[in-house]
Amino acid sequence: MLNLMATTLSPGATLAKRTCVFDRLTASSPNIKSATLTRISTADLRLLFELYDKIFFDHRFTQVYQGRLKFSLSQRMTKSAGKTFFPRHPDKISPGEMTIEIRMGTDFFFKYDEIDCDKTVCGITTTSALEAFLLVFEHELCHVIEFIHFNNSNCSGKRFKTIAKNIFGHTASYHELPTHRQIARVKYGLKIGDPVTFTYEGKKVKGILYNINKRATVMVGDKNGNYTDKRGNRYTKYYVPLEFLV
Ligand SMILES: [Zn+2]
């Protein structure tokens, strides 16, 4: 069997190949035209995979793996920036029936430029949303490679780390992209527990900032509210975009 892990690249060679993927993607994708990400489709993920297979693996990927690769996007991933799903019992499936799915979150990349801070991905300092996206995609490809060869994959394991280091120069298995909480703190000076005010149906409403995700969760005192705290105070919950809070 051809081996996808037989690739060991120098840092310079990896960077040159990644730059080539970057350039070809922005040249071919109808959605991605620069280093900033504002739109992406699953067809872009398929294209990205084909570019990696060609530029990093000389088309060996499609020769080694007979199963199906599925690509999906999620707007809801708030911790991981990418995820790979494998069959639970690969030994009971014939190679041709295997399906592995790479799911990429979009949120971290669409909000990449919101604040200035260190944006390290897989141990590499990134300077653009697309560069960060490629590194996360590479991490997921390493999961696929490890799974194809060993029927399991774990990015905290030594074997995974060796694959990721040899092919892509990754030195860590996590990202440090800004979260909504960091953006709220740096850009809006807001943190959980802060008193906040916003306008709802033309009226000023006061509440407490209870959680921060894509939108802020604000608890507003209301004697008919559905939520009760330990002291028996009742609240109604509102979801408010961060920029509408003062
Ligand atoms: Zn992982």
mmCIF file of N, CA, C and O in Angstrom, residues 50-138:
data_model
loop_
_atom_site.group_PDB
_atom_site.id
_atom_site.type_symbol
_atom_site.label_atom_id
_atom_site.label_comp_id
_atom_site.label_asym_id
_atom_site.label_seq_id
_atom_site.Cartn_x
_atom_site.Cartn_y
_atom_site.Cartn_z
ATOM 1 N N GLU A 50 -8.479 18.708 -3.229
ATOM 2 C CA GLU A 50 -7.826 18.313 -4.491
ATOM 3 C C GLU A 50 -6.470 19.018 -4.654
ATOM 4 O O GLU A 50 -5.504 18.423 -5.125
ATOM 5 N N LEU A 51 -6.408 20.273 -4.236
ATOM 6 C CA LEU A 51 -5.140 21.006 -4.306
ATOM 7 C C LEU A 51 -4.099 20.387 -3.375
ATOM 8 O O LEU A 51 -2.942 20.212 -3.754
ATOM 9 N N TYR A 52 -4.508 20.055 -2.156
ATOM 10 C CA TYR A 52 -3.575 19.414 -1.212
ATOM 11 C C TYR A 52 -3.107 18.065 -1.759
ATOM 12 O O TYR A 52 -1.926 17.722 -1.684
ATOM 13 N N ASP A 53 -4.057 17.302 -2.310
ATOM 14 C CA ASP A 53 -3.698 15.980 -2.829
ATOM 15 C C ASP A 53 -2.653 16.118 -3.951
ATOM 16 O O ASP A 53 -1.681 15.369 -4.013
ATOM 17 N N LYS A 54 -2.850 17.106 -4.795
ATOM 18 C CA LYS A 54 -1.949 17.306 -5.921
ATOM 19 C C LYS A 54 -0.600 17.878 -5.456
ATOM 20 O O LYS A 54 0.463 17.350 -5.771
ATOM 21 N N ILE A 55 -0.663 18.952 -4.674
ATOM 22 C CA ILE A 55 0.556 19.714 -4.369
ATOM 23 C C ILE A 55 1.403 19.057 -3.268
ATOM 24 O O ILE A 55 2.620 19.044 -3.346
ATOM 25 N N PHE A 56 0.754 18.481 -2.275
ATOM 26 C CA PHE A 56 1.517 17.857 -1.173
ATOM 27 C C PHE A 56 1.722 16.352 -1.369
ATOM 28 O O PHE A 56 2.686 15.791 -0.863
ATOM 29 N N PHE A 57 0.770 15.686 -2.044
ATOM 30 C CA PHE A 57 0.818 14.217 -2.055
ATOM 31 C C PHE A 57 0.923 13.602 -3.456
ATOM 32 O O PHE A 57 0.784 12.382 -3.591
ATOM 33 N N ASP A 58 1.160 14.392 -4.469
ATOM 34 C CA ASP A 58 1.271 13.862 -5.844
ATOM 35 C C ASP A 58 0.112 12.928 -6.198
ATOM 36 O O ASP A 58 0.332 11.861 -6.791
ATOM 37 N N HIS A 59 -1.069 13.248 -5.795
ATOM 38 C CA HIS A 59 -2.297 12.472 -6.070
ATOM 39 C C HIS A 59 -2.318 11.119 -5.373
ATOM 40 O O HIS A 59 -3.125 10.264 -5.724
ATOM 41 N N ARG A 60 -1.446 10.917 -4.397
ATOM 42 C CA ARG A 60 -1.432 9.612 -3.730
ATOM 43 C C ARG A 60 -2.668 9.407 -2.860
ATOM 44 O O ARG A 60 -3.116 8.296 -2.647
ATOM 45 N N PHE A 61 -3.189 10.512 -2.346
ATOM 46 C CA PHE A 61 -4.349 10.424 -1.455
ATOM 47 C C PHE A 61 -5.485 9.634 -2.111
ATOM 48 O O PHE A 61 -6.033 8.699 -1.551
ATOM 49 N N THR A 62 -5.824 10.046 -3.306
ATOM 50 C CA THR A 62 -6.937 9.391 -3.999
ATOM 51 C C THR A 62 -6.572 7.965 -4.424
ATOM 52 O O THR A 62 -7.444 7.147 -4.666
ATOM 53 N N GLN A 63 -5.270 7.668 -4.512
ATOM 54 C CA GLN A 63 -4.884 6.290 -4.842
ATOM 55 C C GLN A 63 -4.932 5.389 -3.610
ATOM 56 O O GLN A 63 -5.325 4.240 -3.684
ATOM 57 N N VAL A 64 -4.544 5.942 -2.459
ATOM 58 C CA VAL A 64 -4.482 5.143 -1.233
ATOM 59 C C VAL A 64 -5.869 4.891 -0.655
ATOM 60 O O VAL A 64 -6.189 3.793 -0.213
ATOM 61 N N TYR A 65 -6.696 5.903 -0.688
ATOM 62 C CA TYR A 65 -7.991 5.816 -0.006
ATOM 63 C C TYR A 65 -9.104 5.548 -1.018
ATOM 64 O O TYR A 65 -9.360 6.374 -1.901
ATOM 65 N N GLN A 66 -9.762 4.406 -0.848
ATOM 66 C CA GLN A 66 -10.810 4.035 -1.809
ATOM 67 C C GLN A 66 -12.196 4.493 -1.373
ATOM 68 O O GLN A 66 -13.162 4.408 -2.115
ATOM 69 N N GLY A 67 -12.290 4.916 -0.120
ATOM 70 C CA GLY A 67 -13.603 5.318 0.399
ATOM 71 C C GLY A 67 -13.993 6.718 -0.055
ATOM 72 O O GLY A 67 -13.400 7.290 -0.970
ATOM 73 N N ARG A 68 -15.006 7.248 0.642
ATOM 74 C CA ARG A 68 -15.556 8.546 0.253
ATOM 75 C C ARG A 68 -15.111 9.598 1.260
ATOM 76 O O ARG A 68 -15.059 9.322 2.460
ATOM 77 N N LEU A 69 -14.803 10.763 0.763
ATOM 78 C CA LEU A 69 -14.525 11.897 1.655
ATOM 79 C C LEU A 69 -15.675 12.880 1.523
ATOM 80 O O LEU A 69 -16.053 13.259 0.420
ATOM 81 N N LYS A 70 -16.231 13.264 2.664
ATOM 82 C CA LYS A 70 -17.353 14.198 2.649
ATOM 83 C C LYS A 70 -16.875 15.513 3.257
ATOM 84 O O LYS A 70 -16.054 15.504 4.184
ATOM 85 N N PHE A 71 -17.375 16.608 2.774
ATOM 86 C CA PHE A 71 -16.976 17.912 3.315
ATOM 87 C C PHE A 71 -18.209 18.687 3.747
ATOM 88 O O PHE A 71 -19.207 18.704 3.035
ATOM 89 N N SER A 72 -18.134 19.292 4.925
ATOM 90 C CA SER A 72 -19.275 20.091 5.374
ATOM 91 C C SER A 72 -18.778 21.331 6.103
ATOM 92 O O SER A 72 -17.614 21.415 6.507
ATOM 93 N N LEU A 73 -19.677 22.285 6.253
ATOM 94 C CA LEU A 73 -19.364 23.546 6.941
ATOM 95 C C LEU A 73 -20.337 23.718 8.101
ATOM 96 O O LEU A 73 -21.473 23.276 8.025
ATOM 97 N N SER A 74 -19.861 24.360 9.156
ATOM 98 C CA SER A 74 -20.745 24.628 10.286
ATOM 99 C C SER A 74 -20.548 26.063 10.771
ATOM 100 O O SER A 74 -19.417 26.530 10.877
ATOM 101 N N GLN A 75 -21.656 26.722 11.054
ATOM 102 C CA GLN A 75 -21.569 28.085 11.601
ATOM 103 C C GLN A 75 -21.580 28.042 13.121
ATOM 104 O O GLN A 75 -21.468 29.062 13.769
ATOM 105 N N ARG A 76 -21.780 26.837 13.676
ATOM 106 C CA ARG A 76 -22.011 26.741 15.122
ATOM 107 C C ARG A 76 -20.803 26.342 15.935
ATOM 108 O O ARG A 76 -20.870 26.333 17.154
ATOM 109 N N MET A 77 -19.724 25.948 15.304
ATOM 110 C CA MET A 77 -18.584 25.466 16.080
ATOM 111 C C MET A 77 -17.909 26.637 16.778
ATOM 112 O O MET A 77 -17.421 27.561 16.126
ATOM 113 N N THR A 78 -17.897 26.600 18.117
ATOM 114 C CA THR A 78 -17.344 27.728 18.860
ATOM 115 C C THR A 78 -16.061 27.354 19.606
ATOM 116 O O THR A 78 -15.372 28.221 20.119
ATOM 117 N N LYS A 79 -15.734 26.056 19.670
ATOM 118 C CA LYS A 79 -14.470 25.646 20.312
ATOM 119 C C LYS A 79 -13.490 25.135 19.276
ATOM 120 O O LYS A 79 -12.420 25.695 19.108
ATOM 121 N N SER A 80 -13.870 24.056 18.586
ATOM 122 C CA SER A 80 -12.998 23.562 17.520
ATOM 123 C C SER A 80 -13.222 24.415 16.284
ATOM 124 O O SER A 80 -14.321 24.920 16.063
ATOM 125 N N ALA A 81 -12.165 24.520 15.475
ATOM 126 C CA ALA A 81 -12.322 25.229 14.206
ATOM 127 C C ALA A 81 -12.553 24.229 13.078
ATOM 128 O O ALA A 81 -13.012 24.582 12.002
ATOM 129 N N GLY A 82 -12.228 22.958 13.347
ATOM 130 C CA GLY A 82 -12.470 21.893 12.376
ATOM 131 C C GLY A 82 -12.689 20.584 13.114
ATOM 132 O O GLY A 82 -12.274 20.446 14.267
ATOM 133 N N LYS A 83 -13.351 19.628 12.437
ATOM 134 C CA LYS A 83 -13.593 18.325 13.062
ATOM 135 C C LYS A 83 -13.595 17.257 11.981
ATOM 136 O O LYS A 83 -14.037 17.522 10.867
ATOM 137 N N THR A 84 -13.119 16.066 12.340
ATOM 138 C CA THR A 84 -13.176 14.963 11.385
ATOM 139 C C THR A 84 -13.952 13.817 11.995
ATOM 140 O O THR A 84 -13.749 13.467 13.158
ATOM 141 N N PHE A 85 -14.879 13.282 11.222
ATOM 142 C CA PHE A 85 -15.740 12.196 11.699
ATOM 143 C C PHE A 85 -15.377 10.911 10.955
ATOM 144 O O PHE A 85 -15.274 10.902 9.735
ATOM 145 N N PHE A 86 -15.205 9.838 11.749
ATOM 146 C CA PHE A 86 -14.826 8.546 11.171
ATOM 147 C C PHE A 86 -15.916 7.517 11.456
ATOM 148 O O PHE A 86 -16.660 7.668 12.423
ATOM 149 N N PRO A 87 -15.922 6.409 10.696
ATOM 150 C CA PRO A 87 -16.847 5.321 11.044
ATOM 151 C C PRO A 87 -16.444 4.712 12.385
ATOM 152 O O PRO A 87 -15.251 4.625 12.685
ATOM 153 N N ARG A 88 -17.420 4.310 13.181
ATOM 154 C CA ARG A 88 -17.128 3.740 14.506
ATOM 155 C C ARG A 88 -16.417 2.392 14.439
ATOM 156 O O ARG A 88 -15.563 2.099 15.250
ATOM 157 N N HIS A 89 -16.852 1.563 13.483
ATOM 158 C CA HIS A 89 -16.268 0.223 13.399
ATOM 159 C C HIS A 89 -15.673 0.021 12.001
ATOM 160 O O HIS A 89 -16.243 -0.702 11.184
ATOM 161 N N PRO A 90 -14.526 0.647 11.757
ATOM 162 C CA PRO A 90 -13.966 0.583 10.396
ATOM 163 C C PRO A 90 -13.644 -0.834 9.949
ATOM 164 O O PRO A 90 -13.684 -1.142 8.753
ATOM 165 N N ASP A 91 -13.321 -1.733 10.898
ATOM 166 C CA ASP A 91 -12.959 -3.105 10.534
ATOM 167 C C ASP A 91 -14.161 -3.878 9.969
ATOM 168 O O ASP A 91 -14.002 -4.895 9.310
ATOM 169 N N LYS A 92 -15.370 -3.361 10.227
ATOM 170 C CA LYS A 92 -16.552 -4.073 9.713
ATOM 171 C C LYS A 92 -17.031 -3.513 8.367
ATOM 172 O O LYS A 92 -18.054 -3.935 7.850
ATOM 173 N N ILE A 93 -16.308 -2.519 7.857
ATOM 174 C CA ILE A 93 -16.714 -1.888 6.597
ATOM 175 C C ILE A 93 -15.670 -2.198 5.529
ATOM 176 O O ILE A 93 -14.469 -2.173 5.805
ATOM 177 N N SER A 94 -16.125 -2.471 4.312
ATOM 178 C CA SER A 94 -15.147 -2.699 3.237
ATOM 179 C C SER A 94 -14.537 -1.343 2.847
ATOM 180 O O SER A 94 -15.203 -0.311 2.977
ATOM 181 N N PRO A 95 -13.273 -1.347 2.367
ATOM 182 C CA PRO A 95 -12.587 -0.063 2.098
ATOM 183 C C PRO A 95 -13.389 0.873 1.194
ATOM 184 O O PRO A 95 -13.406 2.084 1.394
ATOM 185 N N GLY A 96 -14.104 0.305 0.234
ATOM 186 C CA GLY A 96 -14.866 1.137 -0.696
ATOM 187 C C GLY A 96 -16.081 1.793 -0.060
ATOM 188 O O GLY A 96 -16.620 2.760 -0.592
ATOM 189 N N GLU A 97 -16.535 1.247 1.074
ATOM 190 C CA GLU A 97 -17.753 1.782 1.713
ATOM 191 C C GLU A 97 -17.466 2.793 2.812
ATOM 192 O O GLU A 97 -18.367 3.352 3.421
ATOM 193 N N MET A 98 -16.198 2.984 3.079
ATOM 194 C CA MET A 98 -15.794 3.894 4.154
ATOM 195 C C MET A 98 -16.143 5.354 3.807
ATOM 196 O O MET A 98 -15.924 5.788 2.676
ATOM 197 N N THR A 99 -16.693 6.090 4.789
ATOM 198 C CA THR A 99 -16.898 7.532 4.600
ATOM 199 C C THR A 99 -16.231 8.280 5.736
ATOM 200 O O THR A 99 -16.462 7.974 6.908
ATOM 201 N N ILE A 100 -15.397 9.227 5.401
ATOM 202 C CA ILE A 100 -14.782 10.106 6.398
ATOM 203 C C ILE A 100 -15.235 11.524 6.073
ATOM 204 O O ILE A 100 -15.239 11.923 4.907
ATOM 205 N N GLU A 101 -15.631 12.246 7.112
ATOM 206 C CA GLU A 101 -16.152 13.601 6.880
ATOM 207 C C GLU A 101 -15.275 14.650 7.557
ATOM 208 O O GLU A 101 -14.948 14.532 8.729
ATOM 209 N N ILE A 102 -14.897 15.656 6.807
ATOM 210 C CA ILE A 102 -14.197 16.824 7.381
ATOM 211 C C ILE A 102 -15.203 17.958 7.473
ATOM 212 O O ILE A 102 -15.816 18.331 6.481
ATOM 213 N N ARG A 103 -15.389 18.460 8.682
ATOM 214 C CA ARG A 103 -16.291 19.600 8.878
ATOM 215 C C ARG A 103 -15.477 20.815 9.337
ATOM 216 O O ARG A 103 -14.715 20.725 10.300
ATOM 217 N N MET A 104 -15.619 21.894 8.632
ATOM 218 C CA MET A 104 -14.895 23.111 8.994
ATOM 219 C C MET A 104 -15.880 24.127 9.564
ATOM 220 O O MET A 104 -16.923 24.399 8.957
ATOM 221 N N GLY A 105 -15.537 24.688 10.720
ATOM 222 C CA GLY A 105 -16.339 25.772 11.264
ATOM 223 C C GLY A 105 -16.010 27.048 10.489
ATOM 224 O O GLY A 105 -14.889 27.211 10.018
ATOM 225 N N THR A 106 -16.975 27.932 10.332
ATOM 226 C CA THR A 106 -16.704 29.162 9.593
ATOM 227 C C THR A 106 -16.482 30.361 10.518
ATOM 228 O O THR A 106 -15.788 31.315 10.169
ATOM 229 N N ASP A 107 -17.066 30.270 11.700
ATOM 230 C CA ASP A 107 -17.126 31.427 12.595
ATOM 231 C C ASP A 107 -15.754 32.029 12.943
ATOM 232 O O ASP A 107 -15.546 33.231 12.836
ATOM 233 N N PHE A 108 -14.799 31.179 13.334
ATOM 234 C CA PHE A 108 -13.464 31.674 13.726
ATOM 235 C C PHE A 108 -12.790 32.434 12.584
ATOM 236 O O PHE A 108 -12.026 33.370 12.814
ATOM 237 N N PHE A 109 -13.067 32.029 11.354
ATOM 238 C CA PHE A 109 -12.374 32.621 10.204
ATOM 239 C C PHE A 109 -13.062 33.890 9.728
ATOM 240 O O PHE A 109 -12.405 34.836 9.325
ATOM 241 N N PHE A 110 -14.395 33.906 9.806
ATOM 242 C CA PHE A 110 -15.115 35.113 9.401
ATOM 243 C C PHE A 110 -14.831 36.274 10.361
ATOM 244 O O PHE A 110 -14.873 37.429 9.977
ATOM 245 N N LYS A 111 -14.561 35.962 11.638
ATOM 246 C CA LYS A 111 -14.314 37.037 12.608
ATOM 247 C C LYS A 111 -12.812 37.202 12.902
ATOM 248 O O LYS A 111 -12.442 37.884 13.846
ATOM 249 N N TYR A 112 -11.991 36.586 12.084
ATOM 250 C CA TYR A 112 -10.540 36.569 12.303
ATOM 251 C C TYR A 112 -9.962 37.972 12.513
ATOM 252 O O TYR A 112 -9.105 38.189 13.369
ATOM 253 N N ASP A 113 -10.435 38.955 11.726
ATOM 254 C CA ASP A 113 -9.819 40.287 11.762
ATOM 255 C C ASP A 113 -10.441 41.245 12.786
ATOM 256 O O ASP A 113 -10.063 42.410 12.837
ATOM 257 N N GLU A 114 -11.382 40.753 13.576
ATOM 258 C CA GLU A 114 -12.094 41.653 14.516
ATOM 259 C C GLU A 114 -11.173 42.317 15.539
ATOM 260 O O GLU A 114 -11.382 43.464 15.903
ATOM 261 N N ILE A 115 -10.199 41.581 16.043
ATOM 262 C CA ILE A 115 -9.266 42.189 17.006
ATOM 263 C C ILE A 115 -7.821 41.834 16.637
ATOM 264 O O ILE A 115 -7.574 40.851 15.941
ATOM 265 N N ASP A 116 -6.891 42.668 17.122
ATOM 266 C CA ASP A 116 -5.473 42.382 16.932
ATOM 267 C C ASP A 116 -4.972 41.574 18.121
ATOM 268 O O ASP A 116 -5.061 42.038 19.254
ATOM 269 N N CYS A 117 -4.475 40.400 17.879
ATOM 270 C CA CYS A 117 -3.863 39.598 18.944
ATOM 271 C C CYS A 117 -3.093 38.472 18.269
ATOM 272 O O CYS A 117 -3.131 38.337 17.042
ATOM 273 N N ASP A 118 -2.424 37.670 19.075
ATOM 274 C CA ASP A 118 -1.695 36.537 18.529
ATOM 275 C C ASP A 118 -2.705 35.491 18.046
ATOM 276 O O ASP A 118 -3.618 35.137 18.786
ATOM 277 N N LYS A 119 -2.579 35.059 16.808
ATOM 278 C CA LYS A 119 -3.545 34.101 16.258
ATOM 279 C C LYS A 119 -2.813 32.852 15.780
ATOM 280 O O LYS A 119 -2.688 32.602 14.587
ATOM 281 N N THR A 120 -2.313 32.111 16.744
ATOM 282 C CA THR A 120 -1.533 30.919 16.441
ATOM 283 C C THR A 120 -2.444 29.734 16.139
ATOM 284 O O THR A 120 -3.431 29.524 16.827
ATOM 285 N N VAL A 121 -2.106 28.977 15.103
ATOM 286 C CA VAL A 121 -2.857 27.764 14.753
ATOM 287 C C VAL A 121 -1.854 26.630 14.545
ATOM 288 O O VAL A 121 -0.893 26.784 13.785
ATOM 289 N N CYS A 122 -2.062 25.522 15.245
ATOM 290 C CA CYS A 122 -1.158 24.365 15.149
ATOM 291 C C CYS A 122 0.296 24.758 15.422
ATOM 292 O O CYS A 122 1.231 24.237 14.801
ATOM 293 N N GLY A 123 0.494 25.727 16.286
ATOM 294 C CA GLY A 123 1.838 26.165 16.664
ATOM 295 C C GLY A 123 2.446 27.170 15.697
ATOM 296 O O GLY A 123 3.593 27.579 15.862
ATOM 297 N N ILE A 124 1.709 27.573 14.674
ATOM 298 C CA ILE A 124 2.247 28.496 13.660
ATOM 299 C C ILE A 124 1.512 29.834 13.751
ATOM 300 O O ILE A 124 0.275 29.872 13.782
ATOM 301 N N THR A 125 2.270 30.922 13.820
ATOM 302 C CA THR A 125 1.656 32.257 13.877
ATOM 303 C C THR A 125 1.051 32.581 12.521
ATOM 304 O O THR A 125 1.737 32.511 11.505
ATOM 305 N N THR A 126 -0.217 32.916 12.506
ATOM 306 C CA THR A 126 -0.879 33.205 11.233
ATOM 307 C C THR A 126 -1.069 34.717 11.060
ATOM 308 O O THR A 126 -1.105 35.463 12.040
ATOM 309 N N THR A 127 -1.193 35.130 9.808
ATOM 310 C CA THR A 127 -1.396 36.554 9.547
ATOM 311 C C THR A 127 -2.687 36.814 8.767
ATOM 312 O O THR A 127 -3.022 37.956 8.498
ATOM 313 N N SER A 128 -3.392 35.756 8.384
ATOM 314 C CA SER A 128 -4.654 35.978 7.680
ATOM 315 C C SER A 128 -5.626 34.845 7.963
ATOM 316 O O SER A 128 -5.229 33.739 8.361
ATOM 317 N N ALA A 129 -6.904 35.139 7.723
ATOM 318 C CA ALA A 129 -7.967 34.145 7.949
ATOM 319 C C ALA A 129 -7.752 32.922 7.068
ATOM 320 O O ALA A 129 -7.910 31.784 7.518
ATOM 321 N N LEU A 130 -7.366 33.158 5.828
ATOM 322 C CA LEU A 130 -7.198 32.013 4.923
ATOM 323 C C LEU A 130 -6.015 31.142 5.338
ATOM 324 O O LEU A 130 -6.099 29.919 5.294
ATOM 325 N N GLU A 131 -4.938 31.776 5.789
ATOM 326 C CA GLU A 131 -3.795 30.987 6.261
ATOM 327 C C GLU A 131 -4.220 30.119 7.456
ATOM 328 O O GLU A 131 -3.896 28.929 7.523
ATOM 329 N N ALA A 132 -4.961 30.717 8.387
ATOM 330 C CA ALA A 132 -5.455 29.974 9.554
ATOM 331 C C ALA A 132 -6.357 28.822 9.101
ATOM 332 O O ALA A 132 -6.279 27.705 9.617
ATOM 333 N N PHE A 133 -7.190 29.102 8.115
ATOM 334 C CA PHE A 133 -8.108 28.081 7.596
ATOM 335 C C PHE A 133 -7.330 26.906 7.001
ATOM 336 O O PHE A 133 -7.647 25.748 7.263
ATOM 337 N N LEU A 134 -6.297 27.203 6.225
ATOM 338 C CA LEU A 134 -5.489 26.140 5.617
ATOM 339 C C LEU A 134 -4.839 25.271 6.688
ATOM 340 O O LEU A 134 -4.807 24.048 6.578
ATOM 341 N N LEU A 135 -4.340 25.908 7.746
ATOM 342 C CA LEU A 135 -3.678 25.141 8.810
ATOM 343 C C LEU A 135 -4.664 24.214 9.525
ATOM 344 O O LEU A 135 -4.331 23.071 9.829
ATOM 345 N N VAL A 136 -5.861 24.697 9.768
ATOM 346 C CA VAL A 136 -6.878 23.835 10.406
ATOM 347 C C VAL A 136 -7.249 22.692 9.455
ATOM 348 O O VAL A 136 -7.368 21.539 9.870
ATOM 349 N N PHE A 137 -7.400 23.002 8.176
ATOM 350 C CA PHE A 137 -7.710 21.973 7.185
ATOM 351 C C PHE A 137 -6.596 20.922 7.151
ATOM 352 O O PHE A 137 -6.861 19.722 7.095
ATOM 353 N N GLU A 138 -5.355 21.371 7.224
ATOM 354 C CA GLU A 138 -4.213 20.447 7.254
ATOM 355 C C GLU A 138 -4.297 19.526 8.485
ATOM 356 O O GLU A 138 -4.021 18.335 8.401
#
